[in-house]
Coordinates of C-alpha atoms in Angstrom, one line a residue:
X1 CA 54.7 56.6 -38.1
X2 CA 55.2 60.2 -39.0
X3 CA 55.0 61.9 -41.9
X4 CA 56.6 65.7 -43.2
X5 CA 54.9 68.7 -41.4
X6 CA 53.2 66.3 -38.7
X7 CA 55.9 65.6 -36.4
X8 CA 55.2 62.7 -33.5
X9 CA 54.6 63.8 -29.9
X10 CA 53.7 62.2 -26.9
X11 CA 49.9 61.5 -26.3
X12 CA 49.2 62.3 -29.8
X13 CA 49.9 64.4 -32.9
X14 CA 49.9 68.4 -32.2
X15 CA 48.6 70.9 -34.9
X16 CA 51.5 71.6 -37.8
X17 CA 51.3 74.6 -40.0
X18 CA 49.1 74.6 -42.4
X19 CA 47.2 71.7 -40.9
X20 CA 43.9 72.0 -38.6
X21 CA 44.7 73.8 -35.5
X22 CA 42.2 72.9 -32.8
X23 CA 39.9 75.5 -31.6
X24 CA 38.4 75.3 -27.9
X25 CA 34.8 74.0 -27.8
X26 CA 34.9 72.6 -31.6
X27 CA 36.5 72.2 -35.1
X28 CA 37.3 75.9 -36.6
X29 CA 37.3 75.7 -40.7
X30 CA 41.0 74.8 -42.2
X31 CA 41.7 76.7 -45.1
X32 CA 40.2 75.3 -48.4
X33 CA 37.9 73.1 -45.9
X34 CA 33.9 73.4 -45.3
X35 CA 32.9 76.1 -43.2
X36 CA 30.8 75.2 -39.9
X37 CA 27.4 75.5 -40.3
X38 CA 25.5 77.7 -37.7
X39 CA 24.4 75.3 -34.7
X40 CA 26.4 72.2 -36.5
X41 CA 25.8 69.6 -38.8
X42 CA 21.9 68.1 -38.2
X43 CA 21.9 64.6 -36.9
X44 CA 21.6 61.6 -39.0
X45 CA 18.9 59.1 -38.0
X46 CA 19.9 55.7 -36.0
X47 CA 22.7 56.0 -34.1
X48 CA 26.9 56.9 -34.6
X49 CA 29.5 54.8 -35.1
X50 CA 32.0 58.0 -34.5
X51 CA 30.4 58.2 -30.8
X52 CA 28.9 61.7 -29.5
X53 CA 30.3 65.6 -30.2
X54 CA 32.2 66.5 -27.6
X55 CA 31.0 69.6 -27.8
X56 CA 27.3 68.9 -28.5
X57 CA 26.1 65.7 -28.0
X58 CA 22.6 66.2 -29.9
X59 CA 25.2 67.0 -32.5
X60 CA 26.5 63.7 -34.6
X61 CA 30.0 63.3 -36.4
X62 CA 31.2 61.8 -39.7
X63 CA 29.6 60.9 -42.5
X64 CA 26.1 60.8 -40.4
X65 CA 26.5 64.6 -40.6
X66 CA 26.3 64.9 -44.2
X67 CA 23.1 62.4 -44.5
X68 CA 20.1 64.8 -45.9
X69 CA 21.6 67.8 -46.0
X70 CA 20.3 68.6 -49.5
X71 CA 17.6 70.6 -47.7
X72 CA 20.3 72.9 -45.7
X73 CA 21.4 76.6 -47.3
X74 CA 24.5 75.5 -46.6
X75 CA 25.4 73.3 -49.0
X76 CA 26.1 75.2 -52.4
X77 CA 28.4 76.6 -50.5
X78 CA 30.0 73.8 -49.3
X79 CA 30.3 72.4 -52.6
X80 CA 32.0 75.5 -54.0
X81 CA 34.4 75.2 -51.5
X82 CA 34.8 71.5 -52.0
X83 CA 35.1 72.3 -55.9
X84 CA 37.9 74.6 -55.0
X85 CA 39.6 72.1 -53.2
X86 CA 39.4 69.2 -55.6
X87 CA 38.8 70.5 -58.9
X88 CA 42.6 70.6 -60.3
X89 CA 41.9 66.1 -59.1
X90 CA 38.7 65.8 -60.9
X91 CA 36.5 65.9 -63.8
X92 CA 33.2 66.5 -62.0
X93 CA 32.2 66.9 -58.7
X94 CA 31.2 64.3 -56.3
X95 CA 27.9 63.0 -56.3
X96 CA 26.1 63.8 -53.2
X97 CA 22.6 62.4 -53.5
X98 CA 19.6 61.9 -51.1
X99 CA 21.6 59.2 -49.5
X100 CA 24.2 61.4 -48.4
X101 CA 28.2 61.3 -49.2
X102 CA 28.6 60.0 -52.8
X103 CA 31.6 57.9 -54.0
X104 CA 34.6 59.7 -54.7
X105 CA 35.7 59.5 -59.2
X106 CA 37.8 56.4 -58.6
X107 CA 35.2 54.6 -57.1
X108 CA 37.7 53.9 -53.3
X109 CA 36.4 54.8 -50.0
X110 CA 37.2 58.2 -48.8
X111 CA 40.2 58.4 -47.0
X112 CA 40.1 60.0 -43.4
X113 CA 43.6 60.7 -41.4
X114 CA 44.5 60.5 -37.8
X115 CA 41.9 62.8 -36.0
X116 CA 41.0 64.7 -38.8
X117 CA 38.1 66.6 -38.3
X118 CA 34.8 64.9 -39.6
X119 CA 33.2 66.2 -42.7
X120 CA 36.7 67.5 -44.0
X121 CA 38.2 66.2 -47.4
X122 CA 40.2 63.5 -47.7
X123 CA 42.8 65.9 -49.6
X124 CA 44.7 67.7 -47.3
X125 CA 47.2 69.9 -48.7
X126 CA 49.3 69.6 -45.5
X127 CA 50.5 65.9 -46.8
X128 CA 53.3 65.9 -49.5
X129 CA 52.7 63.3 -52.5
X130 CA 52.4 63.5 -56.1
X131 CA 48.7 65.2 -55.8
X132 CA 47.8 67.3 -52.8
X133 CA 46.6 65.1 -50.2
X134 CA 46.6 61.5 -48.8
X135 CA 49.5 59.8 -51.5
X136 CA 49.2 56.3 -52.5
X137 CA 52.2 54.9 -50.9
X138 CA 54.4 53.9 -53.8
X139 CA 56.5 51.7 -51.2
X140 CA 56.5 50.8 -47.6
X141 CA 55.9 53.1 -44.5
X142 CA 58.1 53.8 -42.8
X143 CA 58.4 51.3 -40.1
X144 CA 55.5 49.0 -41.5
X145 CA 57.7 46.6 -44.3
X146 CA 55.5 45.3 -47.2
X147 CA 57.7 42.2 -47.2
X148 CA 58.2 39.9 -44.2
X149 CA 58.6 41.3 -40.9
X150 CA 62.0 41.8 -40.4
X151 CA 63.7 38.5 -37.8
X152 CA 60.2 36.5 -39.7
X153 CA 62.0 34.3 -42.6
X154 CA 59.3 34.1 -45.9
X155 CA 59.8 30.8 -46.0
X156 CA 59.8 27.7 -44.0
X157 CA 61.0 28.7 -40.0
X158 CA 64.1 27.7 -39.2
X159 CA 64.0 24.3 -38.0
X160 CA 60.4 23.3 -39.2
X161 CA 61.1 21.0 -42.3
X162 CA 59.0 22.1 -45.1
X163 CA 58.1 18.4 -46.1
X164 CA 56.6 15.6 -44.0
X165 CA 57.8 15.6 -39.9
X166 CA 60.3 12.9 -40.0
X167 CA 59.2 10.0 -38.3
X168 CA 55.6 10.4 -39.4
X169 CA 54.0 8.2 -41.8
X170 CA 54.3 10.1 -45.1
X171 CA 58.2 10.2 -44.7
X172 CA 60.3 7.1 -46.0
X173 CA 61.1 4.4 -43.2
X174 CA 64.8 3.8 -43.2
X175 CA 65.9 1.2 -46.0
X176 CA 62.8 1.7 -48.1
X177 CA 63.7 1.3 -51.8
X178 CA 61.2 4.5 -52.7
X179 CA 59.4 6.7 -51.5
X180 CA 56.1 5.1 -49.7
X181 CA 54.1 7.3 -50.9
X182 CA 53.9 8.9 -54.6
X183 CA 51.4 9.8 -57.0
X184 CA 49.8 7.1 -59.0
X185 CA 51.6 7.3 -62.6
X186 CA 51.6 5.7 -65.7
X187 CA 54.0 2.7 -66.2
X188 CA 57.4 3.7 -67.1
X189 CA 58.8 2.0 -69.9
X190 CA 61.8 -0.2 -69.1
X191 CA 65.0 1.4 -70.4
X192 CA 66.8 -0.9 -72.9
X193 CA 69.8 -2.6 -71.4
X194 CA 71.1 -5.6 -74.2
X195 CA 74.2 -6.6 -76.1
X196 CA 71.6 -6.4 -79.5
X197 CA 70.1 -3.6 -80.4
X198 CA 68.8 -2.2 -84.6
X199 CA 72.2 -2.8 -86.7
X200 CA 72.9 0.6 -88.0
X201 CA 72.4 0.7 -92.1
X202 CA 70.5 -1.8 -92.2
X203 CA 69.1 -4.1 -95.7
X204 CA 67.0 -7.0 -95.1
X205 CA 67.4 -8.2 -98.7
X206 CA 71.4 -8.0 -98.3
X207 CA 71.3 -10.1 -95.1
X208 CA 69.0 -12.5 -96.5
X209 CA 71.1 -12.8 -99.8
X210 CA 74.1 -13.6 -97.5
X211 CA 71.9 -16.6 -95.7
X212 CA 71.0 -18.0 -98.5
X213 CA 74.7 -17.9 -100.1
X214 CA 75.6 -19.6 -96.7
X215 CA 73.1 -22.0 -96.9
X216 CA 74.2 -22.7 -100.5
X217 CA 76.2 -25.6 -102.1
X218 CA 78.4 -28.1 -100.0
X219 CA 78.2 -27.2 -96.0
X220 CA 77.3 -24.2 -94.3
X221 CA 79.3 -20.9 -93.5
X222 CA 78.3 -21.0 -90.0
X223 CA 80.4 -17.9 -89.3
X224 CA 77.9 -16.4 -91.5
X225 CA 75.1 -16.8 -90.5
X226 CA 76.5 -16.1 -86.7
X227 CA 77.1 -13.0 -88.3
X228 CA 74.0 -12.2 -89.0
X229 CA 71.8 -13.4 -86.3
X230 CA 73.6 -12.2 -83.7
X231 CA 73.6 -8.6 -84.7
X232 CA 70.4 -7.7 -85.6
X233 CA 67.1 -7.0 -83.6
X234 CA 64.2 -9.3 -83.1
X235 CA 62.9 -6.6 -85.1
X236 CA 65.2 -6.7 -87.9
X237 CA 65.4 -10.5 -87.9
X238 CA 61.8 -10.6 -88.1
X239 CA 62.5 -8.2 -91.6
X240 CA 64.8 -10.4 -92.7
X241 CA 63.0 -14.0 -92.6
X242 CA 60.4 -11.7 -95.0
X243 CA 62.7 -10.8 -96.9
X244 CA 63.9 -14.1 -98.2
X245 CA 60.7 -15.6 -98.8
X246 CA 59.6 -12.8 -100.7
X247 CA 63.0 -13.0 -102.7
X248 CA 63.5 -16.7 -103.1
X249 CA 60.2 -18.1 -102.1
X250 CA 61.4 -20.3 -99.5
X251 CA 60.9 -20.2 -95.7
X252 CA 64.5 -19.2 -94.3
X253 CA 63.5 -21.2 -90.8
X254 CA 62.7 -24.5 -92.8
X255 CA 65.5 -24.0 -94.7
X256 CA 67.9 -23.4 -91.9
X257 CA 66.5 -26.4 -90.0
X258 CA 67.7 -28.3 -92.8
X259 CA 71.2 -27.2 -93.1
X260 CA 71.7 -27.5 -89.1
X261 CA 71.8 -29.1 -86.1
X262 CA 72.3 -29.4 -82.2
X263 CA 71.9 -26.4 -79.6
X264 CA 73.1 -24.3 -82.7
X265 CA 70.4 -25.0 -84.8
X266 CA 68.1 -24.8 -81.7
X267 CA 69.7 -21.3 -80.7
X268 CA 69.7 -19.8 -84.2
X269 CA 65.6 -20.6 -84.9
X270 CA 65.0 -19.1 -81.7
X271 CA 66.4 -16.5 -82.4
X272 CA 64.8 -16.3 -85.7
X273 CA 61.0 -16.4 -84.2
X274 CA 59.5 -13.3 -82.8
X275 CA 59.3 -12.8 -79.0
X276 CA 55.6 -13.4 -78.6
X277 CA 56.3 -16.5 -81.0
X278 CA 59.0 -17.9 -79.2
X279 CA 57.8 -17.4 -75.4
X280 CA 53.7 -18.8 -77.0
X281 CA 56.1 -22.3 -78.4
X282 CA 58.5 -22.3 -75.2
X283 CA 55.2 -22.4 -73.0
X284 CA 53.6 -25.4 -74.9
X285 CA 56.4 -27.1 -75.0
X286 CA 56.5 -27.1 -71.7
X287 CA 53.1 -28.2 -70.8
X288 CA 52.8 -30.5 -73.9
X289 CA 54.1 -34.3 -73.3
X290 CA 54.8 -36.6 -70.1
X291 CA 55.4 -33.7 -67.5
X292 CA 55.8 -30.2 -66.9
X293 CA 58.4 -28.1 -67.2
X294 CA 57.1 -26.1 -64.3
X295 CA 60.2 -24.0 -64.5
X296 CA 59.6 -22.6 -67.1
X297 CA 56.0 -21.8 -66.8
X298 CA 57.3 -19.7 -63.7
X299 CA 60.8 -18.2 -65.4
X300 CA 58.5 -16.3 -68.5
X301 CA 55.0 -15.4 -66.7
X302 CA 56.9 -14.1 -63.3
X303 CA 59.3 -12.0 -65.7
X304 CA 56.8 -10.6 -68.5
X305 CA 55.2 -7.3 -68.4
X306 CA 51.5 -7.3 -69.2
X307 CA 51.6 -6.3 -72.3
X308 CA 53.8 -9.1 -73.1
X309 CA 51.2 -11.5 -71.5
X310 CA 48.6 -10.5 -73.3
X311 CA 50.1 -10.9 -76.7
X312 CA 51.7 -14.0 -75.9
X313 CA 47.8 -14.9 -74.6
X314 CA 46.9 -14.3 -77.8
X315 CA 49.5 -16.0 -80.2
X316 CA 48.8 -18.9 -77.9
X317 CA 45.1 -19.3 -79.1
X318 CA 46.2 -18.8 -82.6
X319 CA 49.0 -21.2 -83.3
X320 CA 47.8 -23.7 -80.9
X321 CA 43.9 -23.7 -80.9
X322 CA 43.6 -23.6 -77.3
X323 CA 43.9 -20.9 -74.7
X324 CA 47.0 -21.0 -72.3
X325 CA 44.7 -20.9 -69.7
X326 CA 43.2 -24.0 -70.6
X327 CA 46.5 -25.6 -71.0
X328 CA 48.0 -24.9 -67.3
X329 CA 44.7 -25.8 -65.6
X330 CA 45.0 -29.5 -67.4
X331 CA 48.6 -29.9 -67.0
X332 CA 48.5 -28.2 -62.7
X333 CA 46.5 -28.3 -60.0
X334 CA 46.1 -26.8 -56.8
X335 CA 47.6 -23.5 -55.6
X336 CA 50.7 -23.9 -57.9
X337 CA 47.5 -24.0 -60.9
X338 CA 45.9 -20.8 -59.2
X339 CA 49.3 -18.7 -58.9
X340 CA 49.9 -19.7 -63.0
X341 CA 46.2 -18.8 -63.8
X342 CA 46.6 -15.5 -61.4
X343 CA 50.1 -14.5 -63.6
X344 CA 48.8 -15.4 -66.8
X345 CA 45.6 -12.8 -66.8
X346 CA 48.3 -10.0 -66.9
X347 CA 46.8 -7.9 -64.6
X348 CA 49.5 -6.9 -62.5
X349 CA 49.2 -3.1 -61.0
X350 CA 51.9 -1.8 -63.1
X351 CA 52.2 2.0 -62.1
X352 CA 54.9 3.4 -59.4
X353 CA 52.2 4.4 -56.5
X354 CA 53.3 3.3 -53.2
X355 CA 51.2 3.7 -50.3
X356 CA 52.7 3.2 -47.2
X357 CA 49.7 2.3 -45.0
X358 CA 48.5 -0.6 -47.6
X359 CA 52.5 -1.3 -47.5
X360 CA 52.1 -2.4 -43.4
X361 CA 48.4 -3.8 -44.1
X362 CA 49.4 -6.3 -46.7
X363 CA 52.9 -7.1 -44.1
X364 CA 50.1 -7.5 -41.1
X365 CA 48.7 -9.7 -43.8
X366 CA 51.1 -12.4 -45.3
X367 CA 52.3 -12.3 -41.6
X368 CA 48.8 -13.4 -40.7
X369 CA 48.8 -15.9 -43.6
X370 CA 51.0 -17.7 -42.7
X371 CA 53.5 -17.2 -39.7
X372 CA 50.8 -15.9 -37.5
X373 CA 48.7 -19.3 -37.6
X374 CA 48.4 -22.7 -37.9
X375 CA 48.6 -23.8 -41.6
X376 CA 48.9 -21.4 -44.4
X377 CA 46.5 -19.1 -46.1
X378 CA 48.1 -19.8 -49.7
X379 CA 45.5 -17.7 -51.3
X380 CA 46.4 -14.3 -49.8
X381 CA 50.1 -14.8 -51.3
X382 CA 49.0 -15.3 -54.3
X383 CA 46.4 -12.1 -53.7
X384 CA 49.2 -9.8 -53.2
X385 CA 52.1 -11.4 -54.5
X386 CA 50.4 -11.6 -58.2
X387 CA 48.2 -8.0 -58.6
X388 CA 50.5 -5.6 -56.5
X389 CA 53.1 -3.4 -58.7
X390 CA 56.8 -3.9 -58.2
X391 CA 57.7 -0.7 -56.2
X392 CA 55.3 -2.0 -53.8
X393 CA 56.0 -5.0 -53.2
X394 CA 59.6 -3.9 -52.7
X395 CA 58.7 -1.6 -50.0
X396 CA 56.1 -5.1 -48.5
X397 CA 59.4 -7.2 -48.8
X398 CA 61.5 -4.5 -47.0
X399 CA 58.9 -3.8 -44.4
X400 CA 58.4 -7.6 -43.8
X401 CA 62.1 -8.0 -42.8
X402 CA 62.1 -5.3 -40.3
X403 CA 58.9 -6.2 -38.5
X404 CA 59.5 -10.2 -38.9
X405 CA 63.0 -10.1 -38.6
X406 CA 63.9 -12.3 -41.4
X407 CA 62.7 -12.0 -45.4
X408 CA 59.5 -12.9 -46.8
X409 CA 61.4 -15.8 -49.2
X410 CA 62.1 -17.2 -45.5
X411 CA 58.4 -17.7 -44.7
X412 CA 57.2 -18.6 -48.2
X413 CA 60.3 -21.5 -47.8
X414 CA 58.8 -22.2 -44.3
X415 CA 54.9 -22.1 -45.5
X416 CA 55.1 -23.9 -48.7
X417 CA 56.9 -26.9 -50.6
X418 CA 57.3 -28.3 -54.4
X419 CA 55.9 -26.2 -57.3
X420 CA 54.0 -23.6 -54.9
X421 CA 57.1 -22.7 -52.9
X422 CA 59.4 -22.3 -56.7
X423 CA 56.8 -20.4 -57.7
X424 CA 56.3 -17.7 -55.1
X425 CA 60.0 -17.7 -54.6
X426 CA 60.4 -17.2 -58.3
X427 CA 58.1 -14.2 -58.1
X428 CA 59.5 -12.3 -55.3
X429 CA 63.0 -13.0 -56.6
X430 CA 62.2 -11.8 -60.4
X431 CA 60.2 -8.8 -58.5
X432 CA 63.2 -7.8 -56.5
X433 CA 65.8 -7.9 -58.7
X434 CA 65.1 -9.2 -62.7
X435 CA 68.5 -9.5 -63.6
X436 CA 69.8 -11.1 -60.8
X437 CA 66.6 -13.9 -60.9
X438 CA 67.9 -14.7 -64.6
X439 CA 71.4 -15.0 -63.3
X440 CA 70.7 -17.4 -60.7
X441 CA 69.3 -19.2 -63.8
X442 CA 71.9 -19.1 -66.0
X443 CA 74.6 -20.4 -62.7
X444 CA 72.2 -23.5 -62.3
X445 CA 72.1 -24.1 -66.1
X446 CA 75.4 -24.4 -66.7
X447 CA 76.3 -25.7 -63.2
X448 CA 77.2 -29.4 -62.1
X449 CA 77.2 -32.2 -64.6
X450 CA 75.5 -31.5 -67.6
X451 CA 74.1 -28.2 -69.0
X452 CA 70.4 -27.3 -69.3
X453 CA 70.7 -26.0 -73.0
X454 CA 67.3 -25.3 -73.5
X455 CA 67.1 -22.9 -70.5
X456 CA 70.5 -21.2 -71.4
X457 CA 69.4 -21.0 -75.1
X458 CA 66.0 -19.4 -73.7
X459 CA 67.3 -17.1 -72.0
X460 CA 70.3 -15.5 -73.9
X461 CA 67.7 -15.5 -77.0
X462 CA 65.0 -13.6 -74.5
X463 CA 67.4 -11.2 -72.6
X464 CA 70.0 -10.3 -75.0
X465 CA 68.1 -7.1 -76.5
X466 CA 66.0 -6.3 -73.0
X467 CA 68.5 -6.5 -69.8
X468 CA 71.9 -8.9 -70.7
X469 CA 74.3 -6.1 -69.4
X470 CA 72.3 -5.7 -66.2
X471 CA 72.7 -10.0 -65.9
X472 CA 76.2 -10.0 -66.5
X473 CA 76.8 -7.4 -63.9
X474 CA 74.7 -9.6 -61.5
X475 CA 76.1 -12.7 -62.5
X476 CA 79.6 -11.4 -61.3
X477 CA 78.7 -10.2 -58.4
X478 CA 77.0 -13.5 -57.2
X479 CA 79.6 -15.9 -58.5
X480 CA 82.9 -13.8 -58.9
X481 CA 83.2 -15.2 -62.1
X482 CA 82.2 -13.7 -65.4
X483 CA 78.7 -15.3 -67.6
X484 CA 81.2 -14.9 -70.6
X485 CA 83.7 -17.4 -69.1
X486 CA 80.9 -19.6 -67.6
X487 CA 79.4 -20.2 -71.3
X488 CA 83.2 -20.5 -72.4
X489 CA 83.8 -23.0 -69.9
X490 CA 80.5 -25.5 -70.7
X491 CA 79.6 -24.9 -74.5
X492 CA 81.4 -25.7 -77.6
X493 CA 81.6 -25.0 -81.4
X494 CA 79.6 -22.9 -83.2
X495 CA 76.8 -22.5 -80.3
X496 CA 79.9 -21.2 -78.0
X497 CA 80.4 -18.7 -81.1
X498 CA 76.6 -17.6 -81.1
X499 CA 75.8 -17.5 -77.5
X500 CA 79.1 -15.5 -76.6
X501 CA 78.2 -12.8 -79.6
X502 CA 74.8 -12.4 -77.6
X503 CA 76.6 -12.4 -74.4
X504 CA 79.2 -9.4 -75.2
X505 CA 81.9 -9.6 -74.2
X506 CA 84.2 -11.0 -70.8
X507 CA 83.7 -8.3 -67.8

């Protein structure tokens, strides 16, 4: 670099006016500087970083030449000359002590240029700046960039990826639903996607004035009470049943049981019971009596979040006395028993995390479990199949196909039979895809000869606030053929009426 008055020359920097000129044999005083003192500066004890004097090797230079000096004549007049030099910079003079050269006011190290001569100030009048002497550079040198080196890019060098090398382990494998590995987070809260939702203006007194008035003198304004029913929230509903026996102390549900009958009656009190309520009575009912209803044991513990579990765990014991638990293990047995008893603790690992070497290690594991050997290990299934969250098991499912060759549902149909094989099916069916697990359910209840009502009234009454748009979609997808004409096509009456309000309308 190069600077005003000191221009560069080969092998070195040559004297410029008003700079130090060299002097054969030594260093002559610059103007303003510290006079030589006769025979040179003493030497400091211990040795010299700054290497020998030329001149005089007994002789030491730098700052070892100013240790103990206090003794020498010289010095008041070095200081007076040193005072000269720096007294318009500072407020007192530098504090030379026993120890030698003191700090200079701003508490920095001295500053020493290119070959200057040791024991000289750091202020040299030959450099231009603000204040005579060395000048804080208020931007780059020349040549030296405070930035990146010029050609050297900040940030990530052109063709180095700034995340994960792709092929590695921490980057997605190709067809993964999400990324294998993310931060554990709290569970997300499903984002509403019904036909029902909170009726806007709403008066739980008004609607249960109009029940009763439909409920009142010869027959039943069925319209009416569709009307109502079908257009408010399990929430609002819940409001409204209060309502009535508050106003007319009678229990609307009793009193509509009177007035009705068939799958409409059946459709309008379910909807009429609170969700915990209704899934706690669905689940007895289908343990209760000559056999199970195994299907829908699986259909509401597969699809219900924790939460849900818990609270229906708990209206369970109170309406019925008895725990579910207690129920299932009676009415099952077996591994079909242990995969209920395994849903029904709600424990399920509910966050987002996805980590993709437990992702391969529970693969290497079901694989193990059952096509690797010679029976089936139905108690790792239910391990990972019942506690894993859903993004994982996603990624599991995906990773299974590509190293297997063929999906997990496959094996588990391979593995398994009866109750056990519905089961697991149902699980990594309603894991993969919700809405498309309750369309499958509303195709075979409405399918064939016959219709199971009580599934297609369960699950319109259950889904119609929570996921019905999703289900539609998926039903026409899977069939070609809307849900709306479906329930057009097998019902009748006023339950057509009712479950086609809850429905929506034809896509």
């Amino acid at each position: 670099m190069s600077y005003p008055g000191y221009p560069s020359a080969p092998g070195g920097y040559p004297p410029a006016q008003g700079g130090y000129p060299p002097a054969p044999g030594g260093y002559p005083p610059a103007p303003g500087g510290y006079p030589p003192a006769p025979g040179g500066y003493p030497s400091a004890p211990g040795g010299n970083p700054w290497g020998p004097n030329p001149v005089n090797p007994t002789l030491p230079i730098g700052l070892d030449a100013f240790s103990n000096m206090s003794g020498h004549a010289q010095l008041s007049g070095m200081i007076g000359s040193m005072s000269n030099t720096l007294g318009p910079h500072i407020s007192v003079p530098p504090n030379f002590g026993p120890g030698g050269f003191g700090a200079p006011p701003n508490q920095q190290p001295a500053q020493y240029g290119m070959g200057g001569q040791p024991g000289a100030p750091s202020y040299n009048q030959g450099y231009p700046g603000a204040n005579p002497g060395y000048p804080a550079a208020s931007g780059p040198t020349q040549g030296y960039p405070s930035g990146p080196t010029q050609g050297y890019p900040s940030g990530p060098t052109s063709g180095y990826p700034s995340g994960p090398t792709p092929g590695y382990g921490a980057s997605p494998s190709q067809g993964y639903p999400s990324n294998p590995i993310t931060p554990s987070v709290a569970p997300v809260k499903p984002v509403k996607r019904g036909t029902v939702s909170d009726a806007a203006g709403f008066d739980a007194l008004r609607d249960a004035e109009v029940l009763r008035k439909a409920m009142k003198g010869f027959g039943t304004n069925e319209q009416a009470i569709i009307d109502v029913v079908a257009h408010r929230s399990n929430k609002q509903r819940q409001q409204i049943v209060l309502s009535f026996k508050t106003a007319y102390g009678k229990d609307l549900i009793k009193e509509l049981k009177s007035e009705l009958s068939g799958n409409f009656e059946k459709a309008v009190l379910a909807l009429l019971k609170s969700s915990t309520i209704y899934d706690a009575t669905e689940l007895k009912e289908a343990i209760k009596g000559a056999g199970t209803d195994e299907q829908c044991l699986i259909e509401i513990l597969t699809s219900r979040s924790n939460a849900e579990i818990h609270a229906i765990n708990s209206a369970y014991k109170t309406e019925f006395k008895k725990t579910l638990e207690q129920d299932i293990k009676s009415d099952t047995s077996g591994h079909f028993e242990r995969l209920l008893v395994s849903l029904i603790q709600g424990n399920r690992d509910e966050s987002q995390h996805v980590d993709i070497t437990l992702v391969k290690k529970d693969v290497q594991d079901l694989y193990n479990a059952g096509e690797g050997r010679m029976g089936t290990d139905e108690s790792r299934f239910n391990a990972i199949l019942c506690a894993r969250n859903r993004s994982h098991l996603k990624a599991v499912f995906e990773e299974y196909r590509l190293v297997c060759k063929y999906d997990i549902e496959k094996t588990i149909s391979r593995e398994m039979s009866g109750n056990l094989e519905r089961g697991m099916l149902a699980v990594v069916k309603c894991l993969r895809n919700t809405p498309a697990f309750f369309a499958e359910r509303l195709c075979k209840s409405m399918k064939g000869l016959g219709t199971d009502d009580k599934t297609l009234i369960r699950i319109m009454a259950s889904r119609c606030e929570v996921d019905m748009l999703d289900i539609r979609a998926e039903f026409k997808k899977m069939y070609g053929q809307s849900l709306y004409s479906f329930i057009t096509d097998d019902t009748s009456g006023d339950y057509r009426k009712l479950l086609l309000q809850l429905c929506g309308s034809n896509d």
